[in-house]
Structure formats: C-alpha cells, structure tokens
Coordinates of N, CA and C in Angstrom, one line a residue:
M21 N 9.8 15.6 6.5 CA 8.0 16.1 6.4 C 7.7 16.6 7.9
R22 N 7.7 15.6 8.6 CA 6.9 15.7 10.0 C 8.0 15.5 11.4
N23 N 7.7 15.6 12.3 CA 8.7 15.0 13.6 C 8.5 13.4 13.2
R24 N 10.0 13.3 13.3 CA 10.1 11.9 13.5 C 10.6 10.8 14.4
M25 N 10.1 11.5 15.2 CA 10.2 11.0 16.5 C 9.7 9.5 16.5
M26 N 10.2 8.4 16.9 CA 9.6 7.1 16.7 C 8.9 6.8 18.2
R27 N 7.9 7.3 18.4 CA 7.0 7.2 19.6 C 6.0 5.9 19.8
A28 N 6.2 5.2 18.3 CA 5.8 4.1 18.3 C 6.3 3.2 18.1
A29 N 7.8 3.1 18.4 CA 8.4 1.9 17.8 C 8.4 1.1 18.6
R30 N 7.9 1.0 19.8 CA 7.3 -0.6 20.3 C 6.4 -1.6 19.8
L31 N 5.5 -0.6 19.0 CA 4.7 -1.3 17.9 C 5.2 -2.0 16.5
L32 N 5.4 -3.4 16.8 CA 6.3 -4.0 16.3 C 6.0 -4.2 14.6
L33 N 5.8 -4.0 13.5 CA 5.5 -4.6 12.5 C 5.8 -6.2 12.0
C34 N 5.2 -7.1 12.3 CA 5.6 -8.5 12.2 C 4.9 -9.0 10.6
A35 N 6.3 -9.3 10.0 CA 6.0 -9.6 9.1 C 5.7 -11.0 8.3
A36 N 5.5 -11.9 9.3 CA 5.2 -13.2 9.1 C 3.6 -13.2 8.6
A37 N 2.8 -14.3 7.5 CA 2.1 -14.2 7.4 C 1.5 -15.8 7.0
A38 N 0.3 -16.0 7.4 CA -0.1 -17.1 6.4 C -0.6 -17.1 5.0
H39 N -1.0 -18.2 4.7 CA -1.7 -18.4 3.7 C -2.6 -17.9 3.0
V40 N -3.6 -17.8 4.2 CA -4.9 -17.5 3.7 C -5.5 -16.4 5.2
P41 N -6.2 -15.8 5.0 CA -7.0 -14.4 5.9 C -7.4 -15.9 7.3
V42 N -7.2 -15.2 8.3 CA -7.9 -15.9 9.4 C -9.2 -15.1 10.2
S43 N -10.2 -16.1 10.8 CA -11.2 -15.2 11.0 C -11.1 -14.4 12.7
A44 N -12.0 -13.8 12.9 CA -11.8 -13.4 14.5 C -11.6 -14.7 15.4
S45 N -12.4 -15.8 15.5 CA -12.2 -16.9 16.1 C -10.7 -17.5 16.3
A46 N -10.2 -17.3 15.2 CA -8.8 -18.0 15.0 C -7.5 -16.7 16.0
A47 N -8.0 -16.0 15.7 CA -6.8 -14.8 16.2 C -6.4 -15.4 17.6
G48 N -5.1 -15.5 17.9 CA -4.5 -15.9 18.9 C -3.9 -15.0 19.8
S49 N -3.7 -13.5 19.0 CA -2.8 -12.6 19.9 C -3.8 -11.6 20.7
D50 N -3.3 -11.0 21.9 CA -4.1 -10.1 22.7 C -4.1 -8.7 21.7
V51 N -5.2 -8.6 21.7 CA -5.6 -7.1 21.0 C -5.0 -5.9 21.9
N52 N -4.9 -6.2 23.4 CA -4.6 -5.2 24.1 C -3.0 -5.0 24.2
K53 N -2.5 -5.5 23.7 CA -1.3 -5.3 23.3 C -1.3 -4.3 22.1
A54 N -2.0 -4.2 21.2 CA -1.9 -3.4 20.4 C -2.4 -1.7 20.8
S55 N -3.1 -1.6 21.9 CA -3.7 -0.6 22.2 C -4.4 -0.4 23.8
S56 N -3.9 1.0 24.7 CA -4.8 1.2 25.7 C -5.7 2.2 25.8
N57 N -6.2 2.4 24.4 CA -7.5 3.4 24.2 C -8.5 3.2 23.7
F58 N -8.7 2.1 23.7 CA -10.3 1.4 23.4 C -11.5 2.1 23.9
E59 N -11.1 2.7 25.1 CA -12.4 3.4 26.1 C -12.6 4.5 25.5
L60 N -11.6 5.0 24.6 CA -11.9 6.1 24.2 C -13.5 6.2 23.5
V61 N -13.9 5.4 22.5 CA -14.8 5.2 22.1 C -16.3 5.3 22.7
A62 N -16.0 4.9 24.3 CA -17.3 4.9 25.4 C -17.8 5.7 26.1
H63 N -16.4 6.9 25.6 CA -17.2 8.3 26.3 C -17.7 9.6 25.7
G64 N -18.2 10.1 26.5 CA -19.1 11.2 25.8 C -18.1 12.6 25.5
D65 N -18.6 13.6 24.9 CA -17.7 14.7 24.7 C -17.2 15.4 26.0
G66 N -18.1 15.4 27.0 CA -17.7 15.8 28.4 C -16.5 15.1 28.7
E67 N -16.7 13.8 29.0 CA -15.8 13.2 29.7 C -14.5 13.3 29.2
L68 N -14.4 13.3 27.9 CA -13.2 13.3 27.4 C -12.9 14.8 27.4
S69 N -13.2 15.8 27.0 CA -12.9 17.2 27.7 C -12.4 16.9 29.2
R70 N -12.7 16.4 30.4 CA -12.4 16.2 31.5 C -10.8 15.5 31.3
R71 N -10.9 14.8 30.1 CA -9.6 13.8 30.1 C -8.7 14.5 29.0
S72 N -8.8 15.7 29.3 CA -7.9 17.1 28.3 C -8.1 16.1 26.9
I73 N -8.8 15.8 26.3 CA -8.5 15.1 25.0 C -10.2 15.6 24.1
N74 N -9.5 16.4 22.9 CA -10.3 17.5 22.2 C -10.6 16.3 20.8
V75 N -12.2 16.4 20.7 CA -12.9 15.6 19.6 C -13.1 16.3 18.7
I76 N -12.7 15.9 17.2 CA -13.0 16.7 16.2 C -13.5 15.6 15.0
P77 N -15.1 16.0 14.8 CA -15.9 15.5 13.8 C -15.0 15.9 12.2
M78 N -14.9 14.8 11.3 CA -13.8 14.9 10.3 C -15.1 14.9 9.2
G79 N -16.0 14.3 9.0 CA -16.9 14.3 7.8 C -16.9 12.8 7.8
N80 N -17.4 12.5 6.6 CA -17.8 11.1 5.9 C -17.0 10.6 5.2
V81 N -16.3 9.5 5.1 CA -15.9 8.9 4.1 C -16.7 7.9 3.2
E82 N -16.2 8.1 1.8 CA -17.0 7.5 0.9 C -16.7 5.9 0.5
L83 N -16.9 4.8 1.2 CA -16.5 3.7 0.9 C -17.1 2.9 -0.3
T84 N -16.9 3.1 -1.4 CA -17.7 2.9 -2.6 C -17.8 1.0 -2.8
S85 N -16.6 0.6 -2.3 CA -16.6 -0.8 -2.3 C -16.8 -1.7 -1.0
G86 N -16.4 -0.6 0.1 CA -16.6 -1.8 1.5 C -15.0 -2.3 1.9
R87 N -14.4 -2.2 1.0 CA -12.8 -2.2 1.0 C -11.7 -1.4 1.8
I88 N -11.8 -1.5 3.1 CA -11.0 -0.2 3.7 C -9.5 -0.4 3.6
V89 N -9.0 0.8 3.3 CA -7.4 1.0 3.1 C -7.0 1.5 4.4
A90 N -6.0 1.3 5.4 CA -5.9 2.2 6.6 C -4.3 2.2 6.3
A91 N -3.7 3.3 5.9 CA -2.2 3.7 5.5 C -1.6 4.8 5.8
D92 N -0.2 4.8 5.3 CA -0.1 6.2 5.2 C 0.1 6.3 3.6
P93 N -0.8 7.2 2.9 CA -1.0 7.1 1.7 C 0.2 8.0 0.9
L94 N 0.8 8.3 1.5 CA 2.1 9.0 1.0 C 3.0 7.8 0.6
A95 N 3.6 7.1 1.5 CA 4.5 6.2 1.5 C 4.0 5.0 1.0
Q96 N 2.6 4.5 1.4 CA 2.7 3.2 0.8 C 1.0 3.2 0.5
P97 N 0.9 3.8 -0.9 CA -0.1 4.1 -1.8 C -1.0 3.0 -2.2
D98 N -0.4 2.0 -2.4 CA -0.7 0.7 -3.1 C -1.0 -0.4 -2.0
R99 N -1.0 0.1 -0.2 CA -1.2 -1.1 0.4 C -2.5 -1.7 0.2
P100 N -2.8 -3.0 0.3 CA -3.9 -3.6 0.3 C -5.0 -3.1 1.1
A101 N -6.2 -3.5 0.9 CA -7.1 -3.3 2.0 C -7.7 -4.4 3.2
L102 N -7.6 -3.9 4.3 CA -8.2 -4.8 5.1 C -8.8 -6.5 4.4
A103 N -8.6 -7.3 5.7 CA -8.9 -8.2 5.2 C -10.5 -8.5 5.7
R104 N -11.3 -7.8 6.6 CA -12.4 -7.7 6.7 C -13.0 -6.4 6.2
T105 N -14.2 -6.7 5.3 CA -14.7 -5.6 5.1 C -16.3 -5.2 5.5
V106 N -16.8 -4.0 5.3 CA -18.2 -3.5 5.2 C -18.9 -3.5 4.2
A107 N -20.0 -2.9 4.3 CA -21.1 -2.4 3.6 C -20.9 -1.1 3.1
P108 N -20.7 -1.2 1.6 CA -20.3 0.1 1.1 C -21.6 1.4 1.5
G109 N -21.0 2.4 1.9 CA -21.8 3.4 2.1 C -20.8 4.6 2.7
D110 N -21.6 5.3 3.4 CA -21.0 6.8 3.4 C -20.7 6.9 5.2
Y111 N -19.2 6.8 5.8 CA -19.5 6.5 7.2 C -18.5 7.7 7.9
P112 N -18.9 8.1 9.0 CA -18.3 9.1 9.4 C -16.5 8.9 10.5
V113 N -16.1 9.7 10.3 CA -14.7 9.6 10.9 C -14.5 10.6 12.0
T114 N -13.8 10.1 13.1 CA -13.8 11.4 14.5 C -12.4 11.1 14.8
L115 N -11.7 12.3 15.0 CA -10.6 11.9 15.6 C -10.3 12.7 17.0
Y116 N -9.3 12.4 17.8 CA -9.3 12.5 19.0 C -8.0 12.7 19.5
Q117 N -7.6 14.4 19.8 CA -6.2 15.2 19.6 C -6.1 15.3 21.4
A118 N -5.0 15.1 21.6 CA -4.2 15.6 22.7 C -2.8 16.1 22.6
F119 N -2.3 16.9 23.7 CA -0.9 17.7 23.3 C -0.9 18.2 21.9
G120 N -2.1 18.6 21.6 CA -1.6 19.3 19.9 C -1.6 18.1 19.0
R121 N -1.3 17.0 19.0 CA -1.5 16.0 18.4 C -2.7 14.9 18.1
I122 N -3.0 14.3 16.6 CA -3.9 13.4 16.3 C -3.2 12.3 17.5
A123 N -4.2 12.0 18.3 CA -3.9 10.6 19.3 C -4.7 9.4 18.5
A124 N -5.7 9.6 18.0 CA -6.5 8.6 17.6 C -7.1 8.6 16.4
A125 N -8.0 7.6 15.4 CA -8.5 8.1 14.4 C -9.8 7.0 14.7
C126 N -10.8 7.2 14.2 CA -12.0 6.4 14.4 C -12.9 6.5 13.3
M127 N -13.3 5.5 12.5 CA -14.3 5.5 11.8 C -15.5 4.6 12.2
R128 N -16.7 4.9 12.0 CA -18.1 4.4 12.6 C -18.9 4.0 11.5
F129 N -19.3 2.7 12.2 CA -20.2 2.0 10.9 C -21.5 1.4 11.8
A130 N -21.6 1.7 12.8 CA -23.1 1.5 13.7 C -23.0 2.1 15.2
E131 N -24.0 2.6 15.4 CA -24.4 3.1 16.7 C -23.7 1.7 17.9
G132 N -23.3 2.1 18.9 CA -23.3 1.1 19.8 C -21.6 1.1 20.7
T133 N -21.6 0.5 21.8 CA -20.1 0.6 22.3 C -19.6 -0.9 22.2
P134 N -18.6 -1.4 21.6 CA -18.1 -2.5 21.1 C -18.1 -3.3 22.1
D135 N -18.3 -4.7 21.9 CA -18.3 -5.9 23.1 C -17.0 -6.1 23.5
H136 N -16.4 -6.3 22.3 CA -14.9 -6.7 21.9 C -14.3 -6.2 21.0
W137 N -13.0 -6.4 20.7 CA -11.7 -6.1 20.0 C -11.3 -7.0 18.9
E138 N -11.1 -6.4 17.9 CA -10.3 -7.5 17.2 C -9.1 -6.6 16.4
L139 N -8.0 -7.4 16.3 CA -6.7 -6.5 15.9 C -7.1 -6.6 14.0
A140 N -7.0 -5.6 13.4 CA -7.2 -5.5 11.7 C -6.1 -5.6 11.0
V141 N -6.0 -6.8 10.1 CA -5.1 -7.1 9.3 C -5.3 -7.5 8.1
L142 N -4.2 -7.4 7.3 CA -4.4 -7.7 5.9 C -4.9 -9.0 5.5
P143 N -5.4 -9.4 4.2 CA -5.2 -10.9 3.9 C -3.8 -11.7 3.7
G144 N -4.2 -12.9 4.4 CA -2.9 -13.6 5.0 C -2.2 -13.4 6.1
Q145 N -2.3 -12.1 6.7 CA -1.8 -12.0 8.1 C -2.3 -12.7 9.3
D146 N -2.0 -13.6 9.9 CA -2.5 -14.6 11.0 C -1.9 -13.9 12.5
P147 N -3.1 -13.3 13.3 CA -2.4 -13.3 14.6 C -1.9 -14.2 15.3
A148 N -2.2 -15.4 15.0 CA -1.7 -16.6 15.6 C -0.6 -16.8 15.7
V149 N 0.2 -15.9 14.8 CA 1.8 -16.4 14.6 C 2.4 -15.3 15.5
L150 N 1.8 -14.0 16.4 CA 2.5 -13.1 17.0 C 3.0 -13.4 18.3
K151 N 4.5 -13.4 18.6 CA 4.7 -13.1 20.0 C 5.0 -12.3 20.8
D152 N 5.4 -12.4 21.9 CA 5.5 -11.7 23.0 C 4.9 -10.0 22.6
D153 N 5.7 -8.9 22.4 CA 5.0 -7.6 22.1 C 4.4 -7.3 20.7
A154 N 4.7 -8.2 19.7 CA 4.6 -7.9 18.8 C 3.1 -7.7 17.8
I155 N 2.7 -7.0 17.2 CA 1.6 -7.0 16.5 C 1.6 -6.7 15.1
F156 N 0.5 -6.6 14.2 CA 0.6 -6.1 12.9 C 0.1 -4.4 13.0
G157 N 0.6 -3.9 12.1 CA 0.1 -2.3 12.2 C 0.8 -1.8 10.7
Y158 N 0.4 -0.6 10.4 CA 0.7 -0.2 9.4 C 2.2 0.7 9.3
P159 N 3.1 0.8 8.7 CA 4.5 1.9 8.6 C 3.7 3.1 8.0
V160 N 4.6 4.3 8.6 CA 4.2 5.7 8.4 C 5.5 6.4 8.6
D161 N 5.7 7.1 7.2 CA 7.1 7.2 6.8 C 6.9 8.7 6.1
A162 N 5.7 9.4 5.8 CA 5.6 10.6 5.8 C 4.8 11.5 6.6
G163 N 4.5 10.9 7.7 CA 4.0 11.9 8.7 C 2.0 12.0 9.0
V164 N 1.6 11.0 8.2 CA 0.1 10.7 8.0 C -0.5 9.7 7.7
G165 N -1.6 9.4 8.2 CA -2.3 8.2 8.3 C -3.8 8.1 7.4
C166 N -4.3 7.6 7.1 CA -6.0 7.7 6.6 C -6.9 6.5 6.7
Y167 N -7.8 6.9 6.1 CA -9.2 5.8 5.7 C -9.4 6.4 4.4
M168 N -9.6 5.5 3.7 CA -10.4 5.4 2.2 C -10.5 3.7 1.6
D169 N -11.5 3.8 0.6 CA -11.7 2.8 0.0 C -10.7 2.5 -0.9
A170 N -10.5 1.2 -1.0 CA -9.7 0.5 -1.8 C -9.9 1.4 -3.6
Q171 N -11.2 1.4 -3.6 CA -11.3 2.0 -5.2 C -10.8 3.7 -5.1
T172 N -10.6 4.3 -4.2 CA -10.1 5.6 -4.0 C -8.8 5.8 -4.6
L173 N -8.0 4.6 -4.5 CA -6.6 4.3 -5.2 C -6.7 4.8 -6.6
D174 N -7.5 4.9 -7.0 CA -7.5 5.1 -8.8 C -8.0 6.2 -8.9
R175 N -8.7 7.0 -7.9 CA -8.9 8.3 -8.0 C -7.8 9.4 -7.5
I176 N -7.0 9.0 -6.9 CA -5.8 9.7 -6.4 C -4.8 9.4 -7.3
D177 N -4.8 8.6 -8.3 CA -3.9 8.5 -9.6 C -4.4 9.2 -10.5
E178 N -5.8 9.2 -10.6 CA -6.5 10.7 -11.5 C -5.9 11.7 -11.2
G179 N -6.3 11.8 -10.2 CA -5.9 13.2 -9.3 C -4.6 13.8 -9.9
Q180 N -3.7 13.5 -9.6 CA -1.8 13.4 -9.8 C -1.9 13.4 -11.4
A181 N -2.9 12.7 -12.0 CA -2.4 12.8 -13.6 C -2.8 13.9 -14.1
Q182 N -4.2 14.9 -13.4 CA -4.5 15.7 -13.8 C -3.5 16.8 -13.5
V183 N -2.9 17.1 -12.2 CA -2.2 17.8 -12.1 C -0.8 18.2 -12.9
Q184 N -0.7 16.6 -13.2 CA 0.8 16.8 -13.9 C 0.6 17.6 -15.3
A185 N -1.0 17.4 -15.8 CA -1.3 17.3 -17.1 C -1.2 19.1 -17.5
Q186 N -1.5 20.2 -16.2 CA -1.8 21.1 -16.0 C -0.3 21.5 -15.7
K187 N 0.9 20.8 -15.3 CA 2.3 21.5 -15.3 C 3.1 20.2 -15.8
P188 N 3.1 20.1 -17.5 CA 3.9 19.1 -17.9 C 5.2 18.7 -17.9
D189 N 5.8 20.1 -17.6 CA 7.3 20.2 -17.2 C 7.9 20.3 -15.9
A190 N 6.8 19.9 -14.9 CA 7.1 19.8 -13.6 C 7.3 18.8 -12.9
D191 N 7.9 18.4 -11.7 CA 8.3 17.0 -11.1 C 6.8 17.1 -9.9
I192 N 5.9 16.5 -10.2 CA 4.8 16.7 -9.0 C 4.7 15.8 -8.0
N193 N 5.0 16.6 -6.9 CA 4.9 15.5 -5.8 C 3.5 16.1 -5.1
Y194 N 2.8 14.5 -5.1 CA 1.1 14.6 -4.4 C 1.0 15.4 -3.0
Y195 N 2.0 15.3 -2.0 CA 1.6 16.2 -0.9 C 1.7 17.6 -1.4
D196 N 2.5 17.7 -1.8 CA 3.2 19.3 -2.0 C 2.1 20.0 -3.2
D197 N 1.8 19.1 -4.5 CA 0.7 19.7 -5.3 C -0.6 19.5 -5.1
V198 N -0.7 18.4 -4.5 CA -2.2 18.5 -4.4 C -2.7 18.5 -3.0
L199 N -2.1 17.4 -1.6 CA -2.7 17.1 -0.4 C -2.7 18.4 0.2
A200 N -1.3 19.3 0.3 CA -1.1 20.0 1.2 C -1.9 21.6 1.4
A201 N -2.7 21.6 0.2 CA -3.3 23.1 0.5 C -4.6 22.2 1.4
D202 N -5.4 21.0 1.3 CA -6.2 20.8 2.0 C -5.9 20.9 3.3
L203 N -4.5 20.2 3.7 CA -4.1 19.9 5.2 C -3.6 21.4 5.8
D204 N -3.4 22.2 5.0 CA -3.0 23.5 5.5 C -4.1 24.3 6.1
A205 N -5.7 24.0 5.5 CA -6.7 24.4 6.0 C -7.3 24.3 7.3
N206 N -6.4 23.0 7.7 CA -6.8 22.6 9.1 C -5.3 22.6 10.0
K207 N -4.7 23.6 10.0 CA -3.3 23.4 10.7 C -2.5 22.5 10.4
G208 N -2.9 21.8 9.1 CA -2.0 20.5 9.1 C -2.3 19.1 9.3
H209 N -3.1 19.4 10.6 CA -3.6 18.1 11.2 C -4.3 16.9 10.7
Y210 N -5.3 17.7 9.3 CA -6.3 16.6 8.8 C -6.9 17.3 7.6
A211 N -7.9 16.6 6.9 CA -8.4 17.0 5.5 C -9.3 15.9 5.2
L212 N -10.3 16.4 4.7 CA -11.2 15.2 4.0 C -11.3 15.8 2.8
H213 N -10.2 15.0 2.0 CA -9.6 15.1 0.8 C -10.6 14.3 -0.4
R214 N -10.6 15.3 -1.4 CA -11.7 14.7 -2.5 C -10.5 14.7 -3.9
P215 N -9.6 13.5 -4.3 CA -8.7 13.4 -5.1 C -9.1 14.0 -6.6
V216 N -10.7 13.7 -7.1 CA -11.0 14.0 -8.4 C -12.5 14.7 -8.2
A217 N -12.4 16.1 -8.3 CA -13.8 16.9 -8.0 C -14.7 16.3 -8.9
G218 N -16.0 15.9 -8.1 CA -17.2 15.6 -8.7 C -17.5 14.2 -8.9
K219 N -16.2 13.5 -8.3 CA -16.1 12.2 -8.6 C -16.0 11.4 -7.4
K220 N -17.2 10.3 -6.7 CA -17.2 9.9 -5.7 C -16.0 9.3 -5.3
G221 N -15.6 9.2 -4.2 CA -14.1 8.6 -3.5 C -13.5 9.8 -3.0
N222 N -13.3 9.5 -1.4 CA -12.3 10.4 -0.9 C -11.5 10.1 0.3
V223 N -10.9 10.5 1.2 CA -9.8 10.3 1.8 C -9.6 11.2 3.4
A224 N -9.8 10.4 4.2 CA -9.8 11.2 5.5 C -7.9 10.9 5.7
V225 N -7.7 12.0 5.8 CA -6.0 11.8 6.0 C -5.9 12.7 7.3
F226 N -4.9 12.7 8.0 CA -4.6 12.7 9.3 C -3.5 12.5 9.6
W227 N -2.8 14.0 10.6 CA -1.3 13.7 11.3 C -1.1 12.2 12.0
S228 N -0.1 11.9 11.9 CA -0.2 10.5 12.6 C 0.6 10.7 13.8
G229 N 0.0 11.1 15.2 CA 0.4 11.4 16.2 C 1.9 11.8 16.4
W230 N 3.2 11.4 16.8 CA 4.3 12.2 16.7 C 5.2 11.7 15.3
G231 N 4.3 11.6 14.3 CA 5.0 11.2 12.9 C 5.2 9.7 12.2
D232 N 6.3 9.7 12.4 CA 6.5 8.4 11.5 C 6.5 6.9 12.6
G233 N 6.2 6.1 12.2 CA 6.4 5.0 13.4 C 5.4 3.5 12.7
I234 N 5.2 3.1 13.6 CA 4.4 1.4 13.3 C 2.9 1.7 14.0
Y235 N 1.8 2.0 13.1 CA 0.4 1.9 14.2 C -0.2 0.9 13.8
P236 N -1.1 0.4 15.0 CA -2.0 -0.5 15.1 C -3.5 -0.2 14.5
V237 N -4.4 -0.8 14.2 CA -5.7 -0.4 13.7 C -6.6 -1.7 14.5
A238 N -7.6 -1.6 14.7 CA -8.6 -2.6 15.3 C -10.0 -2.5 15.4
W239 N -10.5 -3.2 14.8 CA -12.4 -3.3 15.0 C -12.6 -3.2 16.7
G240 N -14.0 -2.7 16.4 CA -14.6 -2.9 17.6 C -15.8 -3.4 17.1
L241 N -15.8 -4.8 17.7 CA -17.0 -5.8 16.9 C -18.4 -5.4 18.1
D242 N -19.5 -5.7 18.1 CA -20.6 -6.1 18.8 C -20.9 -7.7 19.2
R243 N -21.4 -7.9 19.8 CA -21.6 -9.6 20.4 C -22.0 -10.4 19.4
D244 N -22.4 -10.1 18.4 CA -22.2 -10.7 17.1 C -21.3 -11.1 16.3
G245 N -20.0 -10.4 16.4 CA -18.9 -10.1 15.7 C -18.8 -9.1 14.6
H246 N -20.3 -8.3 14.3 CA -20.4 -7.4 13.4 C -19.4 -5.8 13.8
P247 N -18.8 -5.2 12.6 CA -18.2 -4.1 12.9 C -18.8 -3.0 13.2
L248 N -18.6 -2.4 14.2 CA -19.2 -1.0 14.9 C -18.3 0.3 14.9
L249 N -16.9 -0.1 14.7 CA -16.3 0.9 14.4 C -14.7 0.1 14.0
L250 N -13.7 1.3 13.5 CA -12.3 0.9 13.4 C -11.7 1.7 14.0
L251 N -10.8 1.5 15.1 CA -10.0 2.7 15.4 C -8.5 2.8 15.3
T252 N -7.8 3.4 14.7 CA -6.0 3.8 14.9 C -5.4 4.4 15.7
D253 N -4.6 4.0 16.5 CA -4.2 4.2 17.6 C -2.5 4.8 17.7
F254 N -2.4 6.1 17.8 CA -1.2 6.8 17.4 C -0.2 7.0 18.8
A255 N -0.5 6.6 19.7 CA 0.5 6.3 20.9 C 0.9 7.6 21.3
V256 N 0.0 8.4 21.2 CA 0.3 9.5 22.2 C -0.3 9.8 23.3
I257 N -1.0 8.4 23.5 CA -1.7 9.0 24.9 C -2.1 7.4 25.6
E258 N -2.2 7.4 26.7 CA -2.5 5.9 27.3 C -3.6 6.0 28.3
N259 N -4.3 4.9 28.1 CA -5.6 4.5 28.9 C -6.8 5.8 28.7
A260 N -6.5 6.0 27.4 CA -7.9 7.0 27.1 C -7.6 8.3 27.9
D261 N -6.7 8.8 28.1 CA -6.2 9.8 29.1 C -5.1 10.9 28.5
G262 N -5.7 11.8 28.4 CA -4.9 12.7 27.8 C -4.1 13.9 28.9
R263 N -4.3 13.9 29.9 CA -3.8 14.6 31.2 C -2.4 14.6 31.6
R264 N -1.8 13.1 30.8 CA -0.5 13.0 31.4 C 0.0 12.5 30.0
E265 N 0.9 13.1 29.7 CA 1.9 12.8 28.5 C 2.9 11.4 28.7
P266 N 2.6 10.0 28.0 CA 3.4 9.0 28.3 C 4.4 9.1 28.4
K267 N 5.7 8.6 28.9 CA 7.2 8.3 28.8 C 7.5 7.6 27.5
L268 N 8.5 8.5 26.7 CA 8.9 7.4 25.7 C 9.1 6.2 26.3
Q269 N 8.9 5.2 25.5 CA 9.0 3.6 25.8 C 10.4 3.2 24.9

C-alpha cells in the first residue's frame, strides 16, 4: 500500500517487558536514542520554514477516556493504549512535513516547552531493560500511524459494520472502503477521521514518513512531570532540520 522502505529499521522493537508498568523515574533508557527531533516543538513556524519544515494543523482529537492509542490502526487495530494517561478532552494534533513526507506528529495537552522527555510505553514495558540502541516503538505495516482514544476502537468496529451492512455481499476492507476517501482529500498524507457520523470519537491518521517500519513515541513533560505533548518521530529528518535528507542507516 505504501513505500516499504525500512527507513526506521534501526529503531528496534524490544519485546522484553516487566510485569508492571514503570514510572518516569524508573526509566533507565536514554530517550535521545529514540529521536533527535524533540526541538521541533520549541520552534515557531518561521524558524521551521527556514529549516524547510512545513507545519500542518490537523485539528482536535477527541479523547473520551484519556487513554491514548498510538499505532498503525490498520495493521494493529487492537494495540493497547499507552501506560500514561491524560485528562479526557479535545487536543490539537500538528504534523511536521519535510521532503514531501510526514516527518513527525505531535498531540498537545498544554502550552509550554518540555523540560524533559520520556519514552512512551505500553503497560508492562520497562525502559530499564533496553540495551544498546534498542527502544520501544510501534510497528507500521500499512503505511500509516494514528492518535486516538482507546474507546474509539469500538467506533471503528461500528463504522466497518455499517459499511458491511450496506454491502452485505462484499469483502470490506477498512482502508479502501472507509478511510481512503478521507485521506484522498489531503493527497493521502493525513485525515481527521470520524468512524461513525454523529458519535464522539475520531482518529488523527497520518502517513508514516517513509512507510512501514518501527517508530518511537515520546512524552514531552514539564518540570513537574506533567505531559505537555506527545510526539511520534517517523525518521524522515534529523536534528529538527529538513534542509538535508539524512542518509539511510
């Protein structure tokens, strides 16, 4: 479906997990292994433009429970929500584009520049067990990533069931029969998708950089450890700069 270059192959998915979630203070891995692009959120639009990075405001994602799913919604629709939660609410998502691709996706919960960063993990994942350049991340196999609330998974199932009811004899594919029209409106790069019209719960879907791979997600936290934003890095750029394309590792 998408370009299957493994630009993010160096971002290894570590399967090791502890039996209980860990707190930020227990995390033993260097979050800077996951991304060199945290500086993106500190720059204004003018500086980002100078760095050949285009800013795309997507609109708000409706988090009805505050449990966030960051995943490829087509390849892994049942992926668990992240261990850290936020207050329910509507939160803006911003995309950063370079070389014609989505380089990063940011969901913001409060104003301010992060004091420090923390690798986002699933319940049971322990960053302290990571070695060398390994990180936790989510696998992409359909060329897209997303942010949505865990409760919106039920809306996706409901939306697919509605389409199936309209075409009872057809083999329904969620991408082709439901999501593609929304993506096509933005040249296939992104969509703020509502699975069921009139029901709360939507999905910010975006092209995952170079396509399939494994991509890290990190929390930007304030001095007191409260989340300001969540950033997914798709390994398109390095050091928050889109003027020179990184060499394939």
